[in-house]
Amino acid sequence: MKILVPVKRVVDANVKVRPRADETGVDLANLKMAMNPFDEIAVEEAVRLKEKGVATEIVVVSCGSPASQETLRTALSVGADRAILVDCGDTELQPLAVAKLLKAVCAAEQPQLVIAGKQAIDDDANQVGQMLAALQGWSQATFASRVEIAGNSAKVTREVDGGLEILEVPLPAVVTADLRLNEPRYAKLPDVMKAKKKPLDTRTPADLGVDITPRLKTLKVSEPPRRQGGGKVADVADLVNKLKNEAKVI
Ligand code: AMP
């Protein structure tokens, strides 16, 4: 079974981002970048399926600027077999465009399973996996916390409000990884070196016949209002007075 894992290069989760002064987006200059954390979990799951003998090949795909090669090499160093960069230059990529590019890659690669992250932590869209499944006419099981493959179907435990839901989906399917699916491993130094020699092919949106022109316009990106400092109250009567007359909540 071939598994395709889409991985996105995003600002490192530990970096505090700030909007640009003109509020047109987030200031990305000189920030540390890393693989989207949910995609690390997706890669790990694919590698575990290969270690169990369920998967035979893991192909990782990233759509973005050539800098995304670094993210692909990270995935190769923890066990992916091959990588594809869809070089989109500096064009802003929106979820529908990514889903269309992945659809074209699926047409060429014919994976039985796509394991994506549940969302990319930069734009928090939570759309690509669902859009890809819809474009392909495939089943989808999102927010997975457990994946078991049995024959031609996948049994996926999903984290939903108030509990767990277990779905059985026929393959091919799109599964998206939630936080508790697994704990990704770190790459060992020899594997980082070996990853440099693994195949990394480059395609362009034109090669794949996909128009990636943005369809949505970001009007404004701004910081949330600063929290007002708290104050101390002298006694219960003072608190009740403030709640009644200042906050006007009682
Ligand atoms: P999103 O819908 O943008 O929150 O992203 C959900 C998932 O889709 C991510 O966790 C990735 O697995 C995949 N994805 C999103 N954008 C890209 C991209 N530019 N390249 C490759 N995979 C992506």
Short mmCIF file of C-alpha atoms and ligand atoms in Angstrom, two decimals:
data_model
loop_
_atom_site.label_atom_id
_atom_site.label_comp_id
_atom_site.label_asym_id
_atom_site.label_seq_id
_atom_site.Cartn_x
_atom_site.Cartn_y
_atom_site.Cartn_z
CA MET A 1 0.00 0.00 0.00
CA LYS A 2 1.31 3.41 -0.96
CA ILE A 3 0.71 6.29 1.47
CA LEU A 4 0.91 9.94 0.46
CA VAL A 5 1.59 12.48 3.19
CA PRO A 6 1.24 16.20 2.40
CA VAL A 7 3.56 18.29 4.58
CA LYS A 8 3.55 22.06 4.94
CA ARG A 9 6.39 24.36 5.92
CA VAL A 10 5.09 26.76 8.55
CA VAL A 11 6.43 29.15 11.17
CA ASP A 12 7.85 27.10 14.07
CA ALA A 13 5.19 26.50 16.73
CA ASN A 14 7.38 28.11 19.42
CA VAL A 15 7.73 31.43 17.59
CA LYS A 16 5.39 34.26 18.54
CA VAL A 17 4.17 35.77 15.29
CA ARG A 18 3.25 39.41 14.77
CA PRO A 19 1.14 41.09 12.11
CA ARG A 20 2.96 43.33 9.63
CA ALA A 21 2.74 47.03 10.39
CA ASP A 22 0.35 47.54 7.44
CA GLU A 23 -1.89 44.68 8.72
CA THR A 24 -1.77 42.85 5.37
CA GLY A 25 -0.54 39.59 6.92
CA VAL A 26 1.91 38.04 9.35
CA ASP A 27 5.52 39.21 9.35
CA LEU A 28 7.55 36.17 8.28
CA ALA A 29 10.94 37.88 7.91
CA ASN A 30 13.77 35.92 9.58
CA LEU A 31 11.43 33.58 11.47
CA LYS A 32 12.34 29.98 12.25
CA MET A 33 10.32 27.64 10.04
CA ALA A 34 9.48 23.98 10.63
CA MET A 35 7.20 21.17 9.50
CA ASN A 36 3.59 21.71 10.54
CA PRO A 37 3.30 19.73 13.83
CA PHE A 38 0.21 17.77 12.69
CA ASP A 39 2.12 16.77 9.54
CA GLU A 40 4.94 15.39 11.69
CA ILE A 41 2.29 13.20 13.32
CA ALA A 42 0.94 12.19 9.88
CA VAL A 43 4.44 11.21 8.69
CA GLU A 44 5.05 9.25 11.91
CA GLU A 45 1.79 7.33 11.42
CA ALA A 46 2.75 6.45 7.86
CA VAL A 47 6.19 5.29 9.02
CA ARG A 48 4.61 3.12 11.74
CA LEU A 49 2.29 1.56 9.16
CA LYS A 50 5.32 0.78 7.02
CA GLU A 51 7.17 -0.69 10.00
CA LYS A 52 4.15 -2.93 10.66
CA GLY A 53 4.34 -4.17 7.07
CA VAL A 54 1.01 -2.53 6.14
CA ALA A 55 2.50 0.18 3.90
CA THR A 56 5.11 -0.42 1.26
CA GLU A 57 5.99 3.14 0.24
CA ILE A 58 5.62 6.60 1.74
CA VAL A 59 5.64 9.61 -0.58
CA VAL A 60 5.71 13.08 0.99
CA VAL A 61 4.54 16.15 -0.91
CA SER A 62 4.93 19.82 -0.15
CA CYS A 63 3.47 22.73 -2.09
CA GLY A 64 5.26 26.01 -1.64
CA SER A 65 8.51 27.77 -2.34
CA PRO A 66 11.75 25.81 -2.93
CA ALA A 67 12.51 26.33 0.79
CA SER A 68 9.94 23.57 1.44
CA GLN A 69 12.62 21.10 0.32
CA GLU A 70 14.02 21.38 3.84
CA THR A 71 10.66 20.21 5.25
CA LEU A 72 10.61 17.32 2.78
CA ARG A 73 14.14 16.28 3.79
CA THR A 74 13.00 16.26 7.43
CA ALA A 75 10.20 13.85 6.48
CA LEU A 76 12.68 11.71 4.52
CA SER A 77 14.99 11.56 7.54
CA VAL A 78 12.30 10.00 9.74
CA GLY A 79 11.33 7.31 7.24
CA ALA A 80 9.52 8.64 4.13
CA ASP A 81 10.86 7.05 0.93
CA ARG A 82 10.40 9.75 -1.70
CA ALA A 83 9.49 13.41 -1.87
CA ILE A 84 7.76 15.70 -4.33
CA LEU A 85 8.07 19.46 -4.20
CA VAL A 86 5.33 21.32 -6.04
CA ASP A 87 7.21 24.54 -6.62
CA CYS A 88 4.73 27.40 -6.42
CA GLY A 89 7.35 30.13 -6.03
CA ASP A 90 6.13 32.91 -3.79
CA THR A 91 2.48 32.70 -4.84
CA GLU A 92 0.16 32.70 -1.81
CA LEU A 93 -1.37 29.22 -1.59
CA GLN A 94 -4.92 28.80 -0.43
CA PRO A 95 -6.47 25.48 0.69
CA LEU A 96 -8.46 24.85 -2.50
CA ALA A 97 -5.34 25.33 -4.63
CA VAL A 98 -3.38 22.93 -2.40
CA ALA A 99 -6.20 20.36 -2.57
CA LYS A 100 -6.23 20.60 -6.39
CA LEU A 101 -2.43 20.18 -6.55
CA LEU A 102 -2.66 17.15 -4.24
CA LYS A 103 -5.45 15.72 -6.39
CA ALA A 104 -3.16 15.95 -9.42
CA VAL A 105 -0.33 14.30 -7.46
CA CYS A 106 -2.74 11.53 -6.38
CA ALA A 107 -3.67 10.97 -10.02
CA ALA A 108 -0.01 10.37 -10.84
CA GLU A 109 0.94 8.43 -7.71
CA GLN A 110 -2.26 6.43 -7.06
CA PRO A 111 -1.89 6.16 -3.26
CA GLN A 112 -4.39 4.02 -1.33
CA LEU A 113 -4.21 6.33 1.66
CA VAL A 114 -3.50 10.01 2.18
CA ILE A 115 -2.61 10.99 5.74
CA ALA A 116 -2.59 14.78 6.15
CA GLY A 117 -2.42 16.94 9.24
CA LYS A 118 -5.78 18.06 10.63
CA GLN A 119 -4.76 21.67 10.13
CA ALA A 120 -1.82 23.86 9.34
CA ILE A 121 -0.93 25.99 12.36
CA ASP A 122 -0.20 29.10 10.29
CA ASP A 123 -3.59 29.78 8.70
CA ASP A 124 -5.58 27.29 10.87
CA ALA A 125 -7.73 26.55 7.82
CA ASN A 126 -8.55 22.88 8.54
CA GLN A 127 -9.74 22.49 4.94
CA VAL A 128 -7.21 20.75 2.71
CA GLY A 129 -7.89 17.13 3.77
CA GLN A 130 -11.64 17.58 3.47
CA MET A 131 -11.38 19.37 0.10
CA LEU A 132 -9.04 16.72 -1.28
CA ALA A 133 -11.43 13.93 -0.25
CA ALA A 134 -14.32 15.77 -1.88
CA LEU A 135 -12.41 16.46 -5.12
CA GLN A 136 -11.40 12.79 -5.32
CA GLY A 137 -14.78 11.42 -4.29
CA TRP A 138 -12.95 9.49 -1.54
CA SER A 139 -14.00 8.76 2.01
CA GLN A 140 -12.56 10.95 4.73
CA ALA A 141 -11.90 10.41 8.41
CA THR A 142 -10.71 13.59 10.07
CA PHE A 143 -9.14 14.25 13.51
CA ALA A 144 -7.84 10.68 13.81
CA SER A 145 -6.44 9.49 17.14
CA ARG A 146 -6.04 5.87 16.00
CA VAL A 147 -5.74 4.27 12.55
CA GLU A 148 -5.96 0.55 11.83
CA ILE A 149 -5.85 -0.86 8.31
CA ALA A 150 -7.72 -4.09 7.70
CA GLY A 151 -7.82 -5.36 4.13
CA ASN A 152 -9.38 -2.74 1.93
CA SER A 153 -10.61 -0.43 4.67
CA ALA A 154 -9.37 1.73 7.49
CA LYS A 155 -10.83 1.79 10.98
CA VAL A 156 -10.31 5.27 12.32
CA THR A 157 -10.98 6.53 15.83
CA ARG A 158 -11.90 10.21 15.74
CA GLU A 159 -11.76 12.75 18.53
CA VAL A 160 -15.14 14.46 18.57
CA ASP A 161 -16.80 16.73 21.12
CA GLY A 162 -17.54 14.71 24.22
CA GLY A 163 -15.91 11.45 23.19
CA LEU A 164 -14.61 9.20 20.47
CA GLU A 165 -16.21 8.10 17.23
CA ILE A 166 -15.03 5.00 15.35
CA LEU A 167 -15.48 4.95 11.57
CA GLU A 168 -14.72 2.32 8.99
CA VAL A 169 -13.87 3.86 5.63
CA PRO A 170 -13.15 2.07 2.35
CA LEU A 171 -9.77 2.75 0.75
CA PRO A 172 -8.63 4.90 -0.93
CA ALA A 173 -9.34 7.49 1.73
CA VAL A 174 -8.08 10.68 3.30
CA VAL A 175 -7.30 10.58 7.02
CA THR A 176 -6.27 13.69 8.94
CA ALA A 177 -4.09 13.39 12.03
CA ASP A 178 -5.01 14.80 15.42
CA LEU A 179 -2.58 15.51 18.26
CA ARG A 180 -2.97 12.24 20.15
CA LEU A 181 -2.49 9.90 17.17
CA ASN A 182 1.16 9.29 18.11
CA GLU A 183 4.33 10.96 19.31
CA PRO A 184 6.66 11.68 16.38
CA ARG A 185 10.24 10.41 16.62
CA TYR A 186 13.35 12.53 16.23
CA ALA A 187 15.60 11.89 13.25
CA LYS A 188 18.92 10.17 13.99
CA LEU A 189 21.99 11.82 12.50
CA PRO A 190 22.83 8.92 10.11
CA ASP A 191 19.23 9.05 8.85
CA VAL A 192 19.54 12.80 8.23
CA MET A 193 22.59 12.05 6.09
CA LYS A 194 20.80 9.20 4.27
CA ALA A 195 17.80 11.45 3.62
CA LYS A 196 19.99 13.73 1.49
CA LYS A 197 20.30 10.90 -1.03
CA LYS A 198 16.62 9.96 -1.18
CA PRO A 199 14.75 11.04 -4.36
CA LEU A 200 13.15 14.49 -4.36
CA ASP A 201 11.31 15.41 -7.57
CA THR A 202 10.07 18.85 -8.44
CA ARG A 203 6.85 19.70 -10.30
CA THR A 204 5.17 23.00 -11.00
CA PRO A 205 1.45 23.79 -10.86
CA ALA A 206 1.62 24.14 -14.67
CA ASP A 207 3.04 20.58 -14.98
CA LEU A 208 0.05 19.42 -12.94
CA GLY A 209 -2.42 21.58 -14.89
CA VAL A 210 -3.61 23.45 -11.81
CA ASP A 211 -4.40 27.16 -11.55
CA ILE A 212 -3.27 28.30 -8.09
CA THR A 213 -4.39 31.92 -8.39
CA PRO A 214 -5.73 32.98 -4.95
CA ARG A 215 -9.53 33.27 -4.83
CA LEU A 216 -9.83 34.77 -1.37
CA LYS A 217 -8.52 38.18 -0.34
CA THR A 218 -7.24 38.77 3.18
CA LEU A 219 -8.62 42.14 4.21
CA LYS A 220 -6.81 42.59 7.48
CA VAL A 221 -4.65 40.72 9.99
CA SER A 222 -4.40 42.36 13.41
CA GLU A 223 -3.46 41.45 16.98
CA PRO A 224 -6.25 40.73 19.46
CA PRO A 225 -6.97 43.68 21.77
CA ARG A 226 -4.55 43.86 24.69
CA ARG A 227 -5.91 42.49 27.93
CA GLN A 228 -6.69 45.20 30.49
CA GLY A 229 -4.78 44.78 33.76
CA GLY A 230 -6.73 43.34 36.71
CA GLY A 231 -7.46 45.14 39.99
CA LYS A 232 -7.86 44.08 43.61
CA VAL A 233 -11.12 44.50 45.46
CA ALA A 234 -11.24 45.35 49.15
CA ASP A 235 -14.09 43.03 50.13
CA VAL A 236 -17.17 41.23 48.85
CA ALA A 237 -19.28 44.37 48.95
CA ASP A 238 -16.71 46.17 46.78
CA LEU A 239 -16.71 43.23 44.32
CA VAL A 240 -20.51 43.22 44.08
CA ASN A 241 -20.52 46.97 43.58
CA LYS A 242 -17.96 46.75 40.74
CA LEU A 243 -19.80 43.86 39.06
CA LYS A 244 -23.05 45.82 39.25
CA ASN A 245 -21.92 49.33 38.41
CA GLU A 246 -18.66 49.01 36.41
CA ALA A 247 -18.84 45.66 34.60
CA LYS A 248 -22.67 45.80 34.62
CA VAL A 249 -22.87 41.99 34.60
CA ILE A 250 -25.21 41.53 37.58
P1 AMP B 1 -5.10 23.35 6.25
O1 AMP B 1 -6.38 22.88 5.66
O2 AMP B 1 -4.42 24.45 5.46
O3 AMP B 1 -5.24 23.72 7.72
O4 AMP B 1 -4.06 22.13 6.17
C1 AMP B 1 -4.40 20.80 6.52
C2 AMP B 1 -3.32 19.85 6.07
O5 AMP B 1 -3.20 19.91 4.64
C3 AMP B 1 -1.92 20.14 6.57
O6 AMP B 1 -1.71 19.62 7.88
C4 AMP B 1 -1.06 19.44 5.52
O7 AMP B 1 -1.05 18.03 5.73
C5 AMP B 1 -1.84 19.73 4.25
N1 AMP B 1 -1.35 20.97 3.60
C6 AMP B 1 -1.83 22.24 3.74
N2 AMP B 1 -1.11 23.11 3.00
C7 AMP B 1 -0.14 22.38 2.39
C8 AMP B 1 0.93 22.68 1.49
N3 AMP B 1 1.17 23.92 1.08
N4 AMP B 1 1.70 21.66 1.06
C9 AMP B 1 1.48 20.39 1.46
N5 AMP B 1 0.50 20.04 2.31
C10 AMP B 1 -0.30 21.01 2.77
#
